[in-house]
Amino acid sequence: AVVSTQSTGELLSTNLAPKSNSVSEAYMFNHIKQEPGEGLSIYMSRVKEKAHKCEFGTFYDRMVRDRFLYGLRDTNFRSHLLSKAGVDTAAKVLEAAVAKENAMSANSAMSGSSTNFVGKNCNRSGSGGQKFHRKDQNKNSLVCSKCTLKGHKAADCKVKCR
């Protein structure tokens, strides 16, 4: 008997593909936590990927939002997001989280927590031989605006967007 490619594909996927168990998928979903060094966008992508396997139906967005918040590494960061009004969807939570993370990164860069000064001659101050100090760029203070990971700029980002 001749079997068409469509029915062969259906037979393979029906008989060889592992069947998803919504209870075990929900268990794995409920144990997702942000990994050390993992950016917020990547973490949200992982949460959404697991949620798609859980058959949440109309509760999908709420479950994604809540799991994202529960799994954040930084409890102070989570408290800040929970205190904000209007973060009622997963997208709004991610937007607020990325904005807060960027603000924190900019603040730490401005405060100069890791200061390496280099003396340079500067004529801008009016007295020719006066020294002016400039901070060296600390790689750990950089946060990529593309993937939200620390340690590089968007121009140097190697993460491929989905």
PDB file of C-alpha atoms in Angstrom:
ATOM      1  CA  ALA A   1       0.000   0.000   0.000  1.00  0.00           C
ATOM      2  CA  VAL A   2       1.179   3.512  -0.829  1.00  0.00           C
ATOM      3  CA  VAL A   3       1.171   5.971   2.076  1.00  0.00           C
ATOM      4  CA  SER A   4       1.056   9.677   1.340  1.00  0.00           C
ATOM      5  CA  THR A   5       3.617  12.018   2.921  1.00  0.00           C
ATOM      6  CA  GLN A   6       0.891  13.809   4.826  1.00  0.00           C
ATOM      7  CA  SER A   7      -0.347  10.648   6.495  1.00  0.00           C
ATOM      8  CA  THR A   8       3.251   9.540   7.155  1.00  0.00           C
ATOM      9  CA  GLY A   9       3.924  12.849   8.904  1.00  0.00           C
ATOM     10  CA  GLU A  10       0.737  12.512  10.907  1.00  0.00           C
ATOM     11  CA  LEU A  11       1.639   8.945  11.881  1.00  0.00           C
ATOM     12  CA  LEU A  12       5.112   9.998  13.007  1.00  0.00           C
ATOM     13  CA  SER A  13       3.904  12.971  15.033  1.00  0.00           C
ATOM     14  CA  THR A  14       1.043  10.994  16.561  1.00  0.00           C
ATOM     15  CA  ASN A  15       3.112   7.972  17.527  1.00  0.00           C
ATOM     16  CA  LEU A  16       6.610   9.329  18.135  1.00  0.00           C
ATOM     17  CA  ALA A  17       6.146  12.851  19.485  1.00  0.00           C
ATOM     18  CA  PRO A  18       5.997  12.954  23.265  1.00  0.00           C
ATOM     19  CA  LYS A  19       2.546  13.800  24.506  1.00  0.00           C
ATOM     20  CA  SER A  20       2.337  16.861  26.698  1.00  0.00           C
ATOM     21  CA  ASN A  21       0.867  16.481  30.161  1.00  0.00           C
ATOM     22  CA  SER A  22      -0.706  19.777  31.226  1.00  0.00           C
ATOM     23  CA  VAL A  23      -0.226  18.972  34.929  1.00  0.00           C
ATOM     24  CA  SER A  24       3.519  18.377  34.591  1.00  0.00           C
ATOM     25  CA  GLU A  25       3.865  21.383  32.266  1.00  0.00           C
ATOM     26  CA  ALA A  26       2.077  23.563  34.831  1.00  0.00           C
ATOM     27  CA  TYR A  27       4.385  22.228  37.568  1.00  0.00           C
ATOM     28  CA  MET A  28       7.469  23.154  35.524  1.00  0.00           C
ATOM     29  CA  PHE A  29       5.925  26.542  34.695  1.00  0.00           C
ATOM     30  CA  ASN A  30       5.312  27.292  38.378  1.00  0.00           C
ATOM     31  CA  HIS A  31       8.968  26.645  39.206  1.00  0.00           C
ATOM     32  CA  ILE A  32      10.522  29.001  36.645  1.00  0.00           C
ATOM     33  CA  LYS A  33      12.826  31.572  38.214  1.00  0.00           C
ATOM     34  CA  GLN A  34      15.061  34.218  36.717  1.00  0.00           C
ATOM     35  CA  GLU A  35      18.566  32.829  36.266  1.00  0.00           C
ATOM     36  CA  PRO A  36      21.623  34.795  37.430  1.00  0.00           C
ATOM     37  CA  GLY A  37      22.722  37.107  34.619  1.00  0.00           C
ATOM     38  CA  GLU A  38      19.495  36.554  32.684  1.00  0.00           C
ATOM     39  CA  GLY A  39      17.959  39.708  31.235  1.00  0.00           C
ATOM     40  CA  LEU A  40      14.319  40.518  31.821  1.00  0.00           C
ATOM     41  CA  SER A  41      13.288  40.069  28.176  1.00  0.00           C
ATOM     42  CA  ILE A  42      14.932  36.650  27.957  1.00  0.00           C
ATOM     43  CA  TYR A  43      13.339  35.630  31.249  1.00  0.00           C
ATOM     44  CA  MET A  44       9.895  36.757  30.015  1.00  0.00           C
ATOM     45  CA  SER A  45      10.436  34.756  26.806  1.00  0.00           C
ATOM     46  CA  ARG A  46      11.126  31.616  28.855  1.00  0.00           C
ATOM     47  CA  VAL A  47       8.000  32.202  30.957  1.00  0.00           C
ATOM     48  CA  LYS A  48       5.836  32.651  27.858  1.00  0.00           C
ATOM     49  CA  GLU A  49       7.335  29.597  26.169  1.00  0.00           C
ATOM     50  CA  LYS A  50       6.449  27.397  29.147  1.00  0.00           C
ATOM     51  CA  ALA A  51       3.001  28.990  29.518  1.00  0.00           C
ATOM     52  CA  HIS A  52       2.076  28.053  25.942  1.00  0.00           C
ATOM     53  CA  LYS A  53       2.319  24.379  26.936  1.00  0.00           C
ATOM     54  CA  CYS A  54       0.048  24.736  29.968  1.00  0.00           C
ATOM     55  CA  GLU A  55      -3.378  25.265  28.394  1.00  0.00           C
ATOM     56  CA  PHE A  56      -4.192  28.325  30.523  1.00  0.00           C
ATOM     57  CA  GLY A  57      -6.782  29.586  28.060  1.00  0.00           C
ATOM     58  CA  THR A  58      -8.168  32.973  29.082  1.00  0.00           C
ATOM     59  CA  PHE A  59      -5.845  33.065  32.130  1.00  0.00           C
ATOM     60  CA  TYR A  60      -2.684  32.957  29.977  1.00  0.00           C
ATOM     61  CA  ASP A  61      -1.698  36.644  30.367  1.00  0.00           C
ATOM     62  CA  ARG A  62      -2.391  36.716  34.102  1.00  0.00           C
ATOM     63  CA  MET A  63      -0.403  33.519  34.689  1.00  0.00           C
ATOM     64  CA  VAL A  64       2.538  34.858  32.653  1.00  0.00           C
ATOM     65  CA  ARG A  65       2.458  38.189  34.514  1.00  0.00           C
ATOM     66  CA  ASP A  66       2.281  36.533  37.927  1.00  0.00           C
ATOM     67  CA  ARG A  67       4.979  33.930  37.205  1.00  0.00           C
ATOM     68  CA  PHE A  68       7.282  36.649  35.863  1.00  0.00           C
ATOM     69  CA  LEU A  69       6.860  38.624  39.092  1.00  0.00           C
ATOM     70  CA  TYR A  70       7.138  35.614  41.429  1.00  0.00           C
ATOM     71  CA  GLY A  71      10.321  34.406  39.758  1.00  0.00           C
ATOM     72  CA  LEU A  72      12.288  37.667  39.797  1.00  0.00           C
ATOM     73  CA  ARG A  73      15.642  37.316  41.601  1.00  0.00           C
ATOM     74  CA  ASP A  74      15.558  40.734  43.291  1.00  0.00           C
ATOM     75  CA  THR A  75      12.814  41.048  45.932  1.00  0.00           C
ATOM     76  CA  ASN A  76      13.174  44.851  46.112  1.00  0.00           C
ATOM     77  CA  PHE A  77      12.732  45.014  42.361  1.00  0.00           C
ATOM     78  CA  ARG A  78       9.600  42.847  42.652  1.00  0.00           C
ATOM     79  CA  SER A  79       8.234  45.075  45.445  1.00  0.00           C
ATOM     80  CA  HIS A  80       8.719  48.136  43.254  1.00  0.00           C
ATOM     81  CA  LEU A  81       6.787  46.523  40.387  1.00  0.00           C
ATOM     82  CA  LEU A  82       3.996  45.354  42.702  1.00  0.00           C
ATOM     83  CA  SER A  83       3.574  48.886  44.058  1.00  0.00           C
ATOM     84  CA  LYS A  84       3.140  50.423  40.591  1.00  0.00           C
ATOM     85  CA  ALA A  85      -0.386  51.162  39.433  1.00  0.00           C
ATOM     86  CA  GLY A  86      -1.486  50.059  35.982  1.00  0.00           C
ATOM     87  CA  VAL A  87       0.754  47.033  35.549  1.00  0.00           C
ATOM     88  CA  ASP A  88      -2.140  44.678  34.933  1.00  0.00           C
ATOM     89  CA  THR A  89      -0.810  42.776  31.892  1.00  0.00           C
ATOM     90  CA  ALA A  90       2.373  40.816  31.204  1.00  0.00           C
ATOM     91  CA  ALA A  91       3.432  43.372  28.586  1.00  0.00           C
ATOM     92  CA  LYS A  92       2.988  46.306  30.994  1.00  0.00           C
ATOM     93  CA  VAL A  93       4.922  44.476  33.723  1.00  0.00           C
ATOM     94  CA  LEU A  94       7.791  43.793  31.324  1.00  0.00           C
ATOM     95  CA  GLU A  95       7.781  47.409  30.128  1.00  0.00           C
ATOM     96  CA  ALA A  96       7.882  48.724  33.710  1.00  0.00           C
ATOM     97  CA  ALA A  97      10.559  46.199  34.691  1.00  0.00           C
ATOM     98  CA  VAL A  98      12.835  47.095  31.789  1.00  0.00           C
ATOM     99  CA  ALA A  99      12.355  50.821  32.482  1.00  0.00           C
ATOM    100  CA  LYS A 100      13.249  50.293  36.160  1.00  0.00           C
ATOM    101  CA  GLU A 101      16.270  48.143  35.279  1.00  0.00           C
ATOM    102  CA  ASN A 102      17.520  50.775  32.813  1.00  0.00           C
ATOM    103  CA  ALA A 103      17.036  53.529  35.398  1.00  0.00           C
ATOM    104  CA  MET A 104      18.931  51.529  38.028  1.00  0.00           C
ATOM    105  CA  SER A 105      21.744  50.870  35.585  1.00  0.00           C
ATOM    106  CA  ALA A 106      21.971  54.542  34.608  1.00  0.00           C
ATOM    107  CA  ASN A 107      21.904  55.551  38.270  1.00  0.00           C
ATOM    108  CA  SER A 108      24.745  53.197  39.182  1.00  0.00           C
ATOM    109  CA  ALA A 109      26.759  54.479  36.218  1.00  0.00           C
ATOM    110  CA  MET A 110      26.194  58.059  37.393  1.00  0.00           C
ATOM    111  CA  SER A 111      27.062  57.314  41.015  1.00  0.00           C
ATOM    112  CA  GLY A 112      30.417  55.898  39.958  1.00  0.00           C
ATOM    113  CA  SER A 113      30.374  52.838  42.165  1.00  0.00           C
ATOM    114  CA  SER A 114      33.457  51.516  40.374  1.00  0.00           C
ATOM    115  CA  THR A 115      35.683  54.492  39.858  1.00  0.00           C
ATOM    116  CA  ASN A 116      38.948  54.385  37.949  1.00  0.00           C
ATOM    117  CA  PHE A 117      40.292  57.874  37.410  1.00  0.00           C
ATOM    118  CA  VAL A 118      42.732  58.797  34.697  1.00  0.00           C
ATOM    119  CA  GLY A 119      44.490  62.172  34.957  1.00  0.00           C
ATOM    120  CA  LYS A 120      44.362  64.233  31.743  1.00  0.00           C
ATOM    121  CA  ASN A 121      45.588  67.714  31.057  1.00  0.00           C
ATOM    122  CA  CYS A 122      42.641  69.988  30.484  1.00  0.00           C
ATOM    123  CA  ASN A 123      42.672  73.503  29.107  1.00  0.00           C
ATOM    124  CA  ARG A 124      38.886  73.962  29.398  1.00  0.00           C
ATOM    125  CA  SER A 125      39.050  75.137  33.017  1.00  0.00           C
ATOM    126  CA  GLY A 126      41.097  78.228  32.215  1.00  0.00           C
ATOM    127  CA  SER A 127      44.339  77.217  33.914  1.00  0.00           C
ATOM    128  CA  GLY A 128      46.575  75.397  31.470  1.00  0.00           C
ATOM    129  CA  GLY A 129      48.207  72.741  33.644  1.00  0.00           C
ATOM    130  CA  GLN A 130      45.187  71.696  35.716  1.00  0.00           C
ATOM    131  CA  LYS A 131      44.205  68.038  35.714  1.00  0.00           C
ATOM    132  CA  PHE A 132      40.694  66.796  35.075  1.00  0.00           C
ATOM    133  CA  HIS A 133      39.480  63.318  35.966  1.00  0.00           C
ATOM    134  CA  ARG A 134      37.524  60.965  33.706  1.00  0.00           C
ATOM    135  CA  LYS A 135      36.020  57.621  34.695  1.00  0.00           C
ATOM    136  CA  ASP A 136      36.945  54.592  32.653  1.00  0.00           C
ATOM    137  CA  GLN A 137      33.912  52.761  31.274  1.00  0.00           C
ATOM    138  CA  ASN A 138      33.194  49.785  33.522  1.00  0.00           C
ATOM    139  CA  LYS A 139      31.954  46.856  31.432  1.00  0.00           C
ATOM    140  CA  ASN A 140      29.729  45.575  34.273  1.00  0.00           C
ATOM    141  CA  SER A 141      27.798  48.853  34.369  1.00  0.00           C
ATOM    142  CA  LEU A 142      26.752  48.501  30.716  1.00  0.00           C
ATOM    143  CA  VAL A 143      23.250  47.168  30.036  1.00  0.00           C
ATOM    144  CA  CYS A 144      22.216  46.190  26.534  1.00  0.00           C
ATOM    145  CA  SER A 145      19.044  47.937  25.395  1.00  0.00           C
ATOM    146  CA  LYS A 146      18.368  45.088  22.946  1.00  0.00           C
ATOM    147  CA  CYS A 147      18.498  42.005  25.207  1.00  0.00           C
ATOM    148  CA  THR A 148      18.713  43.704  28.662  1.00  0.00           C
ATOM    149  CA  LEU A 149      21.755  41.627  29.656  1.00  0.00           C
ATOM    150  CA  LYS A 150      24.618  43.350  31.464  1.00  0.00           C
ATOM    151  CA  GLY A 151      28.180  43.644  30.205  1.00  0.00           C
ATOM    152  CA  HIS A 152      27.735  44.921  26.656  1.00  0.00           C
ATOM    153  CA  LYS A 153      26.035  47.571  24.499  1.00  0.00           C
ATOM    154  CA  ALA A 154      23.310  46.961  21.898  1.00  0.00           C
ATOM    155  CA  ALA A 155      25.860  47.548  19.117  1.00  0.00           C
ATOM    156  CA  ASP A 156      27.882  44.579  20.434  1.00  0.00           C
ATOM    157  CA  CYS A 157      24.860  42.357  21.179  1.00  0.00           C
ATOM    158  CA  LYS A 158      25.074  38.783  19.894  1.00  0.00           C
ATOM    159  CA  VAL A 159      21.583  37.721  21.049  1.00  0.00           C
ATOM    160  CA  LYS A 160      19.299  37.030  18.114  1.00  0.00           C
ATOM    161  CA  CYS A 161      15.781  38.446  18.456  1.00  0.00           C
ATOM    162  CA  ARG A 162      12.886  36.076  17.930  1.00  0.00           C
TER     163      ARG A 162
END
